[in-house]
Short mmCIF file of C-alpha atoms and ligand atoms in Angstrom, two decimals:
data_model
loop_
_atom_site.label_atom_id
_atom_site.label_comp_id
_atom_site.label_asym_id
_atom_site.label_seq_id
_atom_site.Cartn_x
_atom_site.Cartn_y
_atom_site.Cartn_z
CA MET A 223 49.29 -106.05 -145.39
CA GLY A 224 49.94 -107.55 -141.79
CA LEU A 225 53.39 -106.49 -140.11
CA LEU A 226 52.76 -103.55 -137.98
CA ALA A 227 55.97 -102.34 -136.31
CA VAL A 228 54.74 -101.11 -133.30
CA ALA A 229 56.57 -98.03 -131.68
CA THR A 230 59.49 -98.88 -129.90
CA ILE A 231 59.05 -98.55 -126.18
CA MET A 232 61.72 -96.98 -124.10
CA ALA A 233 62.73 -97.85 -120.72
CA GLY A 234 63.83 -95.32 -118.26
CA CYS A 235 66.38 -96.21 -116.67
CA GLY A 236 67.96 -96.83 -119.87
CA SER A 237 69.62 -99.96 -118.45
CA GLU A 238 68.09 -102.63 -120.91
CA PRO A 239 68.37 -102.16 -124.30
CA PRO A 240 64.99 -101.02 -126.69
CA GLN A 241 63.36 -103.70 -127.91
CA PRO A 242 61.39 -103.57 -131.05
CA VAL A 243 58.39 -105.13 -131.21
CA LYS A 244 56.84 -106.03 -134.15
CA VAL A 245 53.06 -107.45 -134.29
CA ASP A 246 50.59 -109.56 -137.01
CA ALA A 247 47.49 -107.58 -136.99
CA LYS A 248 45.89 -110.95 -138.07
CA VAL A 249 47.32 -113.20 -136.25
CA ASP A 250 46.31 -110.58 -133.45
CA ALA A 251 42.37 -111.00 -134.14
CA ALA A 252 42.64 -114.68 -134.91
CA ALA A 253 44.64 -114.89 -131.18
CA ARG A 254 41.74 -112.44 -130.11
CA LEU A 255 38.61 -114.41 -131.38
CA LYS A 256 40.05 -118.12 -130.31
CA ALA A 257 40.75 -116.65 -127.23
CA ALA A 258 36.72 -115.49 -127.23
CA LYS A 259 35.97 -119.03 -128.19
CA ASP A 260 37.68 -120.70 -125.56
CA ALA A 261 36.64 -118.51 -122.81
CA LYS A 262 32.89 -119.31 -124.49
CA ILE A 263 33.95 -123.05 -124.06
CA ARG A 264 35.26 -122.61 -120.87
CA ASN A 265 31.80 -121.23 -119.28
CA ALA A 266 29.60 -123.29 -121.22
CA ALA A 267 31.63 -126.70 -120.01
CA LYS A 268 31.24 -124.83 -116.64
CA VAL A 269 27.71 -125.02 -116.46
CA LYS A 270 27.23 -128.12 -118.49
CA ALA A 271 25.63 -127.00 -121.37
CA ASN A 272 23.74 -128.89 -123.31
CA GLU A 273 21.44 -127.35 -125.79
CA LEU A 274 21.01 -130.88 -127.46
CA GLY A 275 19.44 -132.09 -124.56
CA GLN A 276 15.15 -132.18 -124.67
CA ILE A 277 12.76 -129.67 -123.52
CA PRO A 278 9.63 -130.09 -121.44
CA VAL A 279 6.43 -128.71 -123.05
CA LEU A 280 3.67 -128.09 -120.58
CA MET A 281 0.18 -128.32 -121.63
CA PHE A 282 -2.31 -126.85 -119.84
CA HIS A 283 -6.44 -126.23 -120.79
CA ARG A 284 -7.84 -123.89 -118.09
CA VAL A 285 -7.63 -123.09 -114.23
CA ILE A 286 -10.42 -123.94 -112.30
CA PRO A 287 -11.68 -123.85 -108.32
CA SER A 288 -13.62 -127.27 -109.35
CA PRO A 289 -11.66 -129.37 -112.32
CA GLN A 290 -14.30 -131.24 -114.27
CA THR A 291 -11.21 -133.35 -116.04
CA THR A 292 -7.78 -133.90 -115.33
CA ASP A 293 -7.29 -131.41 -117.55
CA ASP A 294 -7.75 -128.80 -115.63
CA ARG A 295 -5.90 -127.34 -112.62
CA THR A 296 -7.24 -125.36 -109.68
CA PRO A 297 -5.43 -122.25 -109.39
CA LYS A 298 -3.33 -123.51 -106.13
CA GLN A 299 -2.32 -126.58 -108.49
CA PHE A 300 -1.24 -124.53 -110.93
CA ARG A 301 0.69 -121.39 -108.64
CA ALA A 302 2.64 -125.30 -107.08
CA ASP A 303 3.07 -126.21 -110.62
CA LEU A 304 4.69 -122.92 -111.30
CA GLU A 305 6.42 -122.38 -108.57
CA ARG A 306 8.44 -125.76 -108.61
CA LEU A 307 9.74 -125.06 -111.92
CA ALA A 308 11.40 -121.82 -110.90
CA LYS A 309 12.83 -123.48 -107.91
CA GLU A 310 14.42 -126.25 -110.29
CA GLY A 311 15.97 -123.66 -112.34
CA TYR A 312 13.28 -123.91 -115.83
CA VAL A 313 12.76 -120.06 -117.62
CA PRO A 314 9.86 -119.76 -119.80
CA VAL A 315 10.05 -119.34 -123.37
CA THR A 316 7.20 -118.93 -125.86
CA ALA A 317 6.73 -122.36 -128.37
CA ALA A 318 7.84 -119.84 -131.41
CA GLU A 319 10.79 -119.45 -129.83
CA MET A 320 11.49 -122.31 -128.91
CA VAL A 321 10.86 -123.99 -132.69
CA THR A 322 13.09 -120.84 -134.48
CA GLY A 323 16.13 -121.63 -131.81
CA LYS A 324 15.86 -118.66 -130.34
CA ILE A 325 16.33 -119.25 -127.08
CA ASP A 326 17.78 -116.87 -124.71
CA ILE A 327 17.49 -118.25 -121.26
CA PRO A 328 20.70 -117.51 -118.41
CA ALA A 329 23.71 -120.11 -118.49
CA GLY A 330 22.61 -123.18 -116.88
CA LYS A 331 19.17 -122.63 -116.51
CA TYR A 332 16.81 -124.89 -118.26
CA PRO A 333 14.13 -124.23 -120.67
CA VAL A 334 10.52 -125.14 -120.59
CA VAL A 335 7.47 -123.69 -122.74
CA LEU A 336 3.81 -123.54 -121.22
CA THR A 337 1.15 -123.71 -123.58
CA PHE A 338 -2.41 -123.12 -122.61
CA ASP A 339 -5.14 -124.14 -124.94
CA ASP A 340 -8.74 -123.95 -125.91
CA SER A 341 -8.49 -119.79 -125.03
CA SER A 342 -10.51 -120.58 -121.76
CA PRO A 343 -11.23 -117.43 -119.61
CA SER A 344 -10.21 -118.89 -116.91
CA GLN A 345 -7.03 -118.64 -118.69
CA LEU A 346 -7.37 -114.56 -119.13
CA THR A 347 -10.27 -112.14 -118.25
CA LEU A 348 -9.53 -108.62 -117.39
CA ASN A 349 -11.38 -106.24 -115.61
CA ALA A 350 -12.39 -102.81 -117.50
CA VAL A 351 -9.19 -101.22 -117.66
CA GLY A 352 -7.28 -104.01 -118.65
CA VAL A 353 -5.94 -105.94 -115.07
CA PRO A 354 -6.63 -109.65 -115.08
CA GLN A 355 -9.27 -111.13 -112.87
CA LYS A 356 -7.36 -112.34 -109.77
CA ASP A 357 -6.43 -116.19 -110.12
CA THR A 358 -6.60 -116.45 -114.23
CA ALA A 359 -3.93 -118.34 -115.38
CA VAL A 360 -2.21 -114.65 -116.98
CA ALA A 361 -2.87 -113.18 -113.23
CA ILE A 362 -0.60 -116.55 -111.37
CA MET A 363 1.84 -116.26 -113.61
CA LYS A 364 1.61 -112.61 -113.48
CA GLU A 365 1.72 -113.67 -109.27
CA VAL A 366 4.80 -115.58 -109.54
CA ALA A 367 7.13 -114.01 -111.98
CA ALA A 368 6.97 -111.28 -109.03
CA LYS A 369 7.78 -113.71 -106.07
CA TYR A 370 10.64 -115.23 -108.33
CA PRO A 371 13.48 -113.45 -109.71
CA GLY A 372 14.62 -115.03 -112.72
CA TRP A 373 11.29 -116.47 -113.76
CA ARG A 374 9.08 -113.90 -116.07
CA PRO A 375 5.42 -115.07 -117.47
CA LYS A 376 6.36 -115.39 -120.79
CA ALA A 377 3.74 -118.59 -122.20
CA THR A 378 2.08 -119.47 -125.47
CA PHE A 379 -1.53 -119.68 -125.67
CA PHE A 380 -3.63 -121.77 -128.98
CA VAL A 381 -6.83 -119.94 -129.14
CA THR A 382 -9.81 -121.14 -130.92
CA ARG A 383 -12.72 -119.14 -132.03
CA ASP A 384 -14.19 -118.96 -128.55
CA LEU A 385 -11.23 -116.11 -128.42
CA PHE A 386 -11.71 -116.92 -124.03
CA GLY A 387 -15.33 -115.92 -123.82
CA LYS A 388 -15.62 -112.70 -125.90
CA THR A 389 -18.12 -112.14 -128.46
CA THR A 390 -17.00 -108.54 -130.09
CA THR A 391 -14.57 -107.93 -131.88
CA GLU A 392 -13.99 -105.36 -129.89
CA GLU A 393 -12.94 -107.32 -126.70
CA GLN A 394 -11.63 -109.95 -128.48
CA ALA A 395 -8.93 -107.33 -129.95
CA GLN A 396 -8.72 -105.94 -126.29
CA ALA A 397 -7.96 -109.69 -125.11
CA LEU A 398 -5.47 -110.56 -127.92
CA LEU A 399 -3.31 -107.12 -127.88
CA TRP A 400 -2.87 -107.19 -124.06
CA LEU A 401 -1.70 -111.25 -124.95
CA LYS A 402 0.68 -110.03 -127.26
CA ASP A 403 1.81 -106.46 -124.95
CA ASN A 404 2.42 -108.66 -122.55
CA GLY A 405 5.37 -110.58 -124.08
CA PHE A 406 2.87 -113.81 -124.88
CA GLU A 407 2.42 -115.41 -127.51
CA ILE A 408 -1.03 -116.03 -129.17
CA ALA A 409 -1.23 -118.94 -131.61
CA ASN A 410 -3.62 -121.34 -133.45
CA HIS A 411 -5.70 -124.10 -132.97
CA THR A 412 -8.07 -124.14 -135.46
CA ARG A 413 -11.29 -122.97 -135.68
CA ASP A 414 -13.56 -125.33 -134.54
CA HIS A 415 -11.60 -128.32 -133.13
CA LEU A 416 -12.10 -130.53 -135.16
CA ASN A 417 -9.89 -133.82 -135.15
CA LEU A 418 -7.82 -132.86 -138.64
CA ARG A 419 -7.68 -136.47 -139.55
CA SER A 420 -10.17 -137.37 -140.30
CA ILE A 421 -11.10 -134.40 -142.53
CA SER A 422 -10.02 -133.29 -146.17
CA GLN A 423 -6.76 -130.76 -146.63
CA ALA A 424 -8.75 -128.36 -148.42
CA GLN A 425 -11.19 -128.40 -144.65
CA VAL A 426 -7.93 -128.63 -142.67
CA GLU A 427 -6.64 -125.34 -144.13
CA GLU A 428 -9.92 -123.47 -143.85
CA GLN A 429 -10.11 -124.70 -140.03
CA ILE A 430 -6.23 -123.73 -139.90
CA GLY A 431 -6.76 -120.20 -141.88
CA SER A 432 -9.48 -119.04 -140.50
CA ILE A 433 -8.81 -118.64 -137.47
CA GLY A 434 -4.58 -117.67 -138.50
CA LYS A 435 -6.39 -114.95 -140.36
CA THR A 436 -8.88 -113.45 -137.47
CA ILE A 437 -5.88 -113.33 -134.65
CA GLU A 438 -3.80 -111.51 -137.85
CA GLN A 439 -6.94 -109.21 -137.96
CA LEU A 440 -6.72 -108.54 -134.29
CA THR A 441 -3.21 -108.14 -133.14
CA TYR A 442 -1.40 -107.88 -136.61
CA THR A 443 0.63 -110.61 -136.17
CA LYS A 444 0.39 -114.17 -138.14
CA PRO A 445 0.81 -117.21 -135.79
CA VAL A 446 3.65 -119.17 -136.03
CA THR A 447 2.74 -122.08 -134.29
CA ILE A 448 0.01 -124.49 -134.22
CA ALA A 449 -1.50 -126.80 -131.60
CA LEU A 450 -3.10 -130.28 -133.37
CA PRO A 451 -6.69 -130.38 -131.72
CA TYR A 452 -6.67 -134.27 -129.62
CA GLY A 453 -2.85 -133.56 -131.06
CA ALA A 454 -4.24 -135.35 -134.55
CA GLN A 455 -1.37 -135.31 -137.10
CA PRO A 456 -4.35 -134.40 -140.25
CA LYS A 457 -3.72 -137.33 -143.08
CA LYS A 458 -0.13 -135.90 -144.76
CA LYS A 459 1.31 -133.99 -141.83
CA ASP A 460 2.61 -130.85 -143.10
CA TRP A 461 -0.51 -129.32 -144.28
CA ALA A 462 -0.77 -128.43 -140.31
CA LEU A 463 2.34 -126.51 -140.84
CA ASN A 464 2.14 -124.85 -144.95
CA GLY A 465 -0.88 -124.33 -146.23
CA LYS A 466 -3.43 -121.29 -147.67
CA GLY A 467 -2.56 -118.05 -145.31
CA TYR A 468 -0.19 -119.88 -143.46
CA LYS A 469 3.43 -120.66 -142.99
CA HIS A 470 4.14 -122.12 -139.55
CA LYS A 471 7.24 -123.35 -137.22
CA GLY A 472 5.69 -125.90 -135.00
CA ALA A 473 3.27 -127.98 -134.77
CA PHE A 474 2.42 -129.62 -131.20
CA LEU A 475 0.84 -132.89 -130.24
CA ALA A 476 -0.97 -133.25 -127.36
CA GLY A 477 1.79 -136.62 -125.87
CA TYR A 478 3.50 -137.79 -124.58
CA THR A 479 7.21 -136.90 -123.51
CA PRO A 480 9.57 -134.09 -123.69
CA ALA A 481 10.39 -132.34 -127.05
CA PRO A 482 13.88 -132.78 -128.54
CA ALA A 483 15.66 -129.78 -128.97
CA PRO A 484 15.04 -127.99 -132.11
CA PHE A 485 19.55 -127.41 -132.96
CA SER A 486 19.38 -131.72 -133.09
CA LYS A 487 17.96 -134.10 -135.48
CA SER A 488 15.14 -135.48 -133.38
CA PHE A 489 13.15 -132.47 -133.82
CA ASP A 490 9.96 -132.35 -136.16
CA ALA A 491 8.33 -128.93 -136.59
CA ALA A 492 5.45 -131.59 -137.48
CA GLY A 493 4.74 -133.46 -134.44
CA VAL A 494 6.55 -131.53 -131.18
CA PRO A 495 5.49 -133.47 -128.23
CA ARG A 496 4.28 -131.67 -125.25
CA ILE A 497 3.02 -133.05 -121.70
CA LYS A 498 0.14 -133.23 -120.08
CA VAL A 499 0.40 -131.38 -116.06
CA MET A 500 -0.70 -134.18 -114.17
CA GLU A 501 0.50 -136.10 -110.68
CA LYS A 502 1.64 -139.23 -110.71
CA LYS A 503 -1.50 -141.11 -110.81
CA GLY A 504 -2.94 -143.26 -112.63
CA ASP A 505 -2.35 -142.75 -116.87
CA CYS A 506 -0.52 -140.45 -115.42
CA ALA A 507 2.41 -141.89 -112.98
CA GLN A 508 5.12 -142.21 -115.89
CA PHE A 509 3.73 -139.74 -118.75
CA CYS A 510 2.39 -136.48 -117.33
CA SER A 511 4.76 -133.63 -115.93
CA GLU A 512 5.41 -134.70 -112.86
CA ALA A 513 6.64 -138.03 -113.67
CA TRP A 514 8.77 -136.06 -116.58
CA LEU A 515 10.17 -133.73 -114.32
CA ASP A 516 11.29 -135.65 -112.49
CA TRP A 517 12.83 -137.53 -114.43
CA LEU A 518 14.46 -135.22 -116.36
CA LYS A 519 16.28 -133.73 -112.73
CA LYS A 520 17.50 -137.33 -111.69
CA ASN A 521 18.89 -137.49 -115.60
CA PRO A 522 20.69 -134.25 -115.98
CA ASP A 523 22.58 -135.12 -119.05
CA MET A 524 19.68 -135.79 -120.97
CA ARG A 525 17.71 -132.34 -120.43
CA TYR A 526 18.27 -129.21 -122.30
CA THR A 527 20.88 -126.71 -120.33
CA SER A 528 21.67 -123.58 -121.56
CA ASP A 529 25.14 -122.08 -122.32
CA GLY A 530 23.39 -118.55 -121.54
CA ASP A 531 24.27 -117.71 -125.49
CA PRO A 532 21.46 -117.23 -127.74
CA LYS A 533 24.35 -117.14 -130.60
CA THR A 534 25.81 -120.75 -130.51
CA VAL A 535 24.37 -124.03 -129.44
CA ALA A 536 26.85 -125.84 -127.31
CA TYR A 537 27.07 -129.11 -125.84
CA PRO A 538 29.93 -132.08 -124.91
CA LYS A 539 31.29 -133.48 -127.94
CA PHE A 540 30.20 -136.81 -127.91
CA LYS A 541 26.74 -134.98 -128.99
CA GLN A 542 28.21 -134.08 -131.91
CA PRO A 543 26.19 -136.95 -134.28
CA TYR A 544 22.99 -135.60 -133.06
CA LEU A 545 23.47 -132.01 -134.34
CA ARG A 546 21.27 -130.70 -137.23
CA LYS A 547 23.75 -130.08 -139.72
CA SER A 548 22.00 -126.26 -140.43
CA PHE A 549 23.26 -125.01 -136.74
CA SER A 550 26.30 -126.52 -137.64
CA ALA A 551 27.14 -122.49 -138.37
CA MET A 552 26.40 -121.73 -134.12
CA SER A 553 27.70 -124.80 -132.48
CA LEU A 554 30.42 -124.55 -129.62
CA PRO A 555 31.23 -128.34 -128.72
CA TYR A 556 33.73 -128.67 -125.33
ZN1 LIG B 633 -7.85 -128.21 -127.25
#
């Protein structure tokens, strides 16, 4: 197969002899593929794509007018937290999208994962027709998305049996289904919020499996990720990922650094670091969100930057040794 004789083209005036053109179909297809790949490489280089870079996974708790601990944010602070991210070119993805490598954001943008722990009513309260109450986390996420084109209300809610303060099965279903229908991820934070480090394997599996089952019964979807209460891993860290009735793709910690990209060898699905959201004060002078976002801004070569194509993993060639082997078929070094 291969050589195609293409019809000769007659020049109108007859001043030149007709030239027979021969094209090898396979060579032609290969050349087109190479041209397409070269274009992708040029685009990746143009936006300085680095899909082996670090991703901030931010950890929120309550959003309340009068904070009681440094884990709480006021609605005003939370709005400012999101606006900073939107202005600096971050685009939210869920924890599940991150750990499974489905990071679909525009070229030149940076992924951020917004996570909410403990399923408090300050995160999600709906009125009788399903409209979020003013100043709840979901209401503020929607407001900011309306104000900043390109920003989107996307986040992961790590829930316990508190289920946003809802006690009847119907109300619990309304809350969780609203999250699901609005593109948010509902994930596992164990039933009773115990320290998993100090309990047996059977107890760990009961704590994780039971709330997982509740979520599945209410939403027809199994959680893909888990956040460990207090960031404490069980005696064997794999118990958080795999157990009776559950299989998680990522277990999230409670500190203190940006997370490695899922395509990087440094990524550990059983312990994905998160960053507490807080100004540079006291213990947070170096290891909370304001400090890390400043650091990522000053060190753009360390930050995950998308090439805009979720089917490729683009990065400067020099970083090649850090690519996880399982992603080599998608790799696009430049
Ligand atoms: Zn918690």
